XYZ file of C-alpha atoms in Angstrom:
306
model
C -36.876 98.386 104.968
C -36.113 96.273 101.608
C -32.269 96.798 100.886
C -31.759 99.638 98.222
C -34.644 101.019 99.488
C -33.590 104.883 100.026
C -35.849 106.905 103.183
C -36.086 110.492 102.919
C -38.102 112.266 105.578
C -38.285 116.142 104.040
C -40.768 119.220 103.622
C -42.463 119.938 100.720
C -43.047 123.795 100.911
C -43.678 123.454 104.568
C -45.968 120.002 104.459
C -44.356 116.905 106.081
C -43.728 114.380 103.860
C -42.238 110.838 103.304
C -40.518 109.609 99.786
C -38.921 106.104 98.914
C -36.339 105.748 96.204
C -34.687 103.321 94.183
C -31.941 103.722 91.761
C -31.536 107.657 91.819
C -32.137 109.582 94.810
C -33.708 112.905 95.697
C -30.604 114.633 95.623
C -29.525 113.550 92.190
C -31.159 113.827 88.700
C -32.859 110.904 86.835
C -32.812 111.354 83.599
C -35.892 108.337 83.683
C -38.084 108.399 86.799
C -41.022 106.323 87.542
C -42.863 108.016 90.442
C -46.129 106.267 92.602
C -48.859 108.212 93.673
C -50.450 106.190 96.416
C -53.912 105.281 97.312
C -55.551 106.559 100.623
C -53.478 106.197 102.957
C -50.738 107.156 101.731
C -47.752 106.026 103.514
C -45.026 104.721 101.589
C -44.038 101.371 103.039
C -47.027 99.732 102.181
C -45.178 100.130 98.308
C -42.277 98.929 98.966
C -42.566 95.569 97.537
C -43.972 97.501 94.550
C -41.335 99.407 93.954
C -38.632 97.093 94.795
C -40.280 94.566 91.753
C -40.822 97.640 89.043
C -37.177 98.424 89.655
C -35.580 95.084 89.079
C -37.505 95.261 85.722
C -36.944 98.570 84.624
C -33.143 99.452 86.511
C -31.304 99.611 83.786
C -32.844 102.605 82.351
C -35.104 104.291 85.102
C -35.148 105.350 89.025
C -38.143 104.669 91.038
C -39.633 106.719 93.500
C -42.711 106.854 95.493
C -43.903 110.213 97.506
C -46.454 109.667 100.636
C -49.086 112.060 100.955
C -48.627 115.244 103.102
C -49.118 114.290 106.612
C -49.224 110.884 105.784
C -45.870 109.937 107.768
C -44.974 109.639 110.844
C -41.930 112.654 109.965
C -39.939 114.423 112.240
C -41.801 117.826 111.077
C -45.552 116.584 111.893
C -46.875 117.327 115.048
C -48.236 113.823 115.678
C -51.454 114.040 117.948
C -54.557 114.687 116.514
C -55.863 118.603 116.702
C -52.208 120.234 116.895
C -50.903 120.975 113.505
C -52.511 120.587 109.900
C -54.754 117.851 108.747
C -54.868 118.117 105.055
C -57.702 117.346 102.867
C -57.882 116.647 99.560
C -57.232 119.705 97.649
C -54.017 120.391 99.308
C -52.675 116.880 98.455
C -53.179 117.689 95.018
C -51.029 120.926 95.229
C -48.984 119.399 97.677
C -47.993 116.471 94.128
C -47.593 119.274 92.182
C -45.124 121.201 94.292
C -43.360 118.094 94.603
C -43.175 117.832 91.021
C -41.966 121.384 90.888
C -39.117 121.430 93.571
C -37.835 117.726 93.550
C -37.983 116.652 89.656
C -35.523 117.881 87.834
C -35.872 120.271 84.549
C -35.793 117.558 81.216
C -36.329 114.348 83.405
C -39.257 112.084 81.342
C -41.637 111.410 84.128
C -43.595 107.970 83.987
C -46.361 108.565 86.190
C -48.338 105.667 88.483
C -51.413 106.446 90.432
C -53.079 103.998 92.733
C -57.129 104.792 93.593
C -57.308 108.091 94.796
C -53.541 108.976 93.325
C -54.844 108.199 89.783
C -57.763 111.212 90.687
C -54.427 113.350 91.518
C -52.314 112.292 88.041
C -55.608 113.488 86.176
C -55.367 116.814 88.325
C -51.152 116.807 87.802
C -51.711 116.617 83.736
C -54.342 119.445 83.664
C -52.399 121.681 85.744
C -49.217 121.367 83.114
C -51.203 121.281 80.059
C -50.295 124.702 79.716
C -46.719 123.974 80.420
C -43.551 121.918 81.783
C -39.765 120.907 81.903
C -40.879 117.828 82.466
C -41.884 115.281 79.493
C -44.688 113.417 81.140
C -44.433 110.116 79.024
C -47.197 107.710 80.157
C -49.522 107.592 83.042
C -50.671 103.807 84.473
C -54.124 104.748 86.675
C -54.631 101.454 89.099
C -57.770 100.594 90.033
C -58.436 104.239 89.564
C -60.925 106.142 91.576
C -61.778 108.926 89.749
C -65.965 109.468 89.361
C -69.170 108.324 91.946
C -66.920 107.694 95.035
C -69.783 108.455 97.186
C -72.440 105.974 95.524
C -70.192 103.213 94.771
C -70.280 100.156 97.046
C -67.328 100.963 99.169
C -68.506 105.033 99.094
C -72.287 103.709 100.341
C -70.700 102.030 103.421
C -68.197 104.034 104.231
C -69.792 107.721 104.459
C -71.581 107.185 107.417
C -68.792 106.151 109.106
C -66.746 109.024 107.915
C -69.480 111.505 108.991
C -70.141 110.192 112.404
C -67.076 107.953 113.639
C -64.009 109.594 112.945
C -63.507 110.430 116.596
C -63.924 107.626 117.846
C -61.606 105.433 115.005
C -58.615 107.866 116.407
C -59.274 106.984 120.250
C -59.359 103.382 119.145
C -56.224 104.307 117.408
C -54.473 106.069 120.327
C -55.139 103.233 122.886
C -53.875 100.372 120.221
C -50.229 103.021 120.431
C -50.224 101.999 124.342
C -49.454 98.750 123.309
C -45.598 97.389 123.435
C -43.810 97.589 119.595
C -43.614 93.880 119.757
C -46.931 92.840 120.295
C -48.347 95.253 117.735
C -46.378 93.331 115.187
C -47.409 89.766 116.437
C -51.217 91.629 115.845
C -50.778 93.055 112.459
C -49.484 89.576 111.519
C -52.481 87.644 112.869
C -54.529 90.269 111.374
C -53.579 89.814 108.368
C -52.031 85.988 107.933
C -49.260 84.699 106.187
C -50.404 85.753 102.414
C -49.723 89.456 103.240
C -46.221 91.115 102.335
C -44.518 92.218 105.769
C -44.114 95.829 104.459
C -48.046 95.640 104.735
C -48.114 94.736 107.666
C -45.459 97.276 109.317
C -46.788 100.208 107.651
C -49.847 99.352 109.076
C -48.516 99.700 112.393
C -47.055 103.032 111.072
C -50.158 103.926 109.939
C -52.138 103.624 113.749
C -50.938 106.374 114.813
C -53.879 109.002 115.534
C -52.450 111.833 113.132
C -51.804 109.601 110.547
C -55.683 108.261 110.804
C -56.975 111.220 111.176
C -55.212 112.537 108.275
C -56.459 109.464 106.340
C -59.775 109.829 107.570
C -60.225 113.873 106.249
C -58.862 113.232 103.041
C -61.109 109.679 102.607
C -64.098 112.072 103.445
C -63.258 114.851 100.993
C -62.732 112.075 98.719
C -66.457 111.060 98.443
C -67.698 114.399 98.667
C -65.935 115.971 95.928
C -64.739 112.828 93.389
C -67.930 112.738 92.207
C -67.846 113.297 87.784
C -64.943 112.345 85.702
C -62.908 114.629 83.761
C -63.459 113.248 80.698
C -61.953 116.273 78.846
C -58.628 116.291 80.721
C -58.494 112.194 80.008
C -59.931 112.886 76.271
C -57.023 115.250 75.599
C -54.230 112.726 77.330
C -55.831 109.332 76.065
C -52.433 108.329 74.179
C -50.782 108.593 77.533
C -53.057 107.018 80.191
C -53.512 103.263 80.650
C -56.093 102.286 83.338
C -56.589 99.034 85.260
C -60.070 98.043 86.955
C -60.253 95.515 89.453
C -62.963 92.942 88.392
C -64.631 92.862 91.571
C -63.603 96.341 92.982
C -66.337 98.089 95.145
C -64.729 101.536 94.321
C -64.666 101.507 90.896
C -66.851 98.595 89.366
C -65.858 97.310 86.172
C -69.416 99.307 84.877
C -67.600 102.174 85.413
C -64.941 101.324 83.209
C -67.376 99.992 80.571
C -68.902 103.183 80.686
C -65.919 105.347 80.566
C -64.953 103.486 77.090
C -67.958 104.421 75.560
C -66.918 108.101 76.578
C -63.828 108.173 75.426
C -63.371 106.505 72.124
C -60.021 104.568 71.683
C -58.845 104.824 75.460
C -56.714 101.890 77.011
C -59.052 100.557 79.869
C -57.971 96.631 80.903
C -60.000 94.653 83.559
C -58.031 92.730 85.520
C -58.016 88.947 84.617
C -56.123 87.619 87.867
C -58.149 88.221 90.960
C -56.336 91.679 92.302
C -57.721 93.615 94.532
C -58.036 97.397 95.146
C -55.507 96.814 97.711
C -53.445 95.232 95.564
C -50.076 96.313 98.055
C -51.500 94.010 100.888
C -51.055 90.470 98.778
C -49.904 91.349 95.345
C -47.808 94.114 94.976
C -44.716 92.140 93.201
C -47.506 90.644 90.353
C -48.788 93.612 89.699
C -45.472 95.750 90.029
C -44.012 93.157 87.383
C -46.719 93.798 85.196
C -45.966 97.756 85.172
C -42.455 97.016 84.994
C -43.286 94.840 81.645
C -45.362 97.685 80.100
C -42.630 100.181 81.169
C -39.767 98.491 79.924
C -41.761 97.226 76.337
C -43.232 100.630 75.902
C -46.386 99.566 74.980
C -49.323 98.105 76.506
C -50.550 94.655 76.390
C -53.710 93.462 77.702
């Protein structure tokens, strides 16, 4: 864990559920709070970098804080084999953001909101839920590599259903027999896996991540994901265009830049920028502290440059 770096392992109205801090902590009250939505999975150490590189920019005025996705932890509260206890799908992790919101930021705190893939879906579900309503002042919303329409028929969605409908078993045995192995050699794995480009948060929250509830978790909501992301709401982002910035890979196989192109030409005078610099829709794996320097500069200017 990065030094500074709180760990809070705590329910969210019953739902297991991780949440890294910097600067202010759960238990106190930001009066400026960045919060991360993650991608799919969710666990929060593969942000850390992230967060640790938006909050050296942006600690004089703001607290960062990034919340995992229910079941998305290995927590003290989750039963941790696969069919004991909940597996939550992708519904649930949209109330289970907006609960969070509700119980754990406090009344008056301006709430800059960042959603990474499938987390920039949830921000877009977050915003219609308060439109009729909130103590909190939602001040801008940064959607990375956002997806958030055509999951299914994109690229990544045409590969990956089939092994969503008919694998998932299997994926989690192949999962519990890589636990057997010893700690240490796990790590010396990861690292080969990956090579030496890849932060080592990355590579231990993979680790964390192998764990069969945690993949089968992962593996629900990804499958929920591509069945039911499917049209974008362009009234909810119509309504909120002042406050939502979006960032498309170049190359992304999730959301292809023709998706963006297309979404402009819905949504007149919307901030859409296509990355110029080669990151990818895993951006946490080998550039988190590029692109978490490039939120913190938006964040701390207050405006948005391409």
């Amino acid at each position: 864990m990065v030094a500074g770096v709180s760990r809070h392992d705590i329910l969210v109205r019953g739902q297991p559920t991780e949440v890294l801090t910097l600067g202010q902590t759960l238990h106190e009250n930001p009066k400026n709070l960045i919060l991360i939505i993650p991608g799919n999975p969710g666990v929060v150490s593969y942000y850390t970098s992230f967060v640790e590189k938006i909050y050296n920019g942006v600690s004089e005025t703001h607290s960062v804080w990034v919340v995992s996705h229910a079941g998305h932890c290995r927590s003290r509260y989750l039963s941790m084999w696969p069919g004991s206890g909940q597996v939550y799908n992708l519904e649930e992790q949209v109330k289970h953001k907006v609960a969070f919101l509700e119980d754990h930021v406090p009344c008056g705190t301006n709430l800059t909101l960042i959603g990474h893939s499938i987390g920039s879906h949830i921000i877009l579900r977050i915003l219609k839920h308060f439109e009729s309503g909130s103590n909190i002042s939602f001040v801008h919303n940064y959607l990375l590599f956002p997806t958030i329409e055509r999951m299914k028929v994109s690229p990544n969605g045409k590969r990956l259903w089939p092994i969503l409908c008919y694998l998932r078993w299997l994926l989690i045995f192949l999962t519990a027999l890589f636990n057997i192995l010893p700690e240490r050699f796990k790590a010396k794995l990861m690292a080969w896996h990956f090579g030496s480009n890849v932060a080592s948060c990355s590579v231990y929250a993979t680790i964390e991540l192998l764990h069969p509830k945690l993949v089968q978790n992962m593996l629900w909501m990804a499958y929920k994901e591509l069945q039911q992301v499917q049209e974008a709401d362009i009234t909810t982002i119509s309504e909120h265009k002042d406050r939502l910035t979006f960032y498309y890979g170049a190359t992304d196989g999730w959301c292809p830049a023709l998706y963006r192109d297309e979404l402009l030409l819905r949504v007149e005078g919307l901030t859409a920028h296509l990355c110029q610099n080669g990151y990818r829709h895993a951006f946490v794996l080998s550039h988190s502290e590029a692109v978490g320097e490039l939120l913190a500069q938006w964040i701390k200017l207050g405006q948005v440059y391409s």
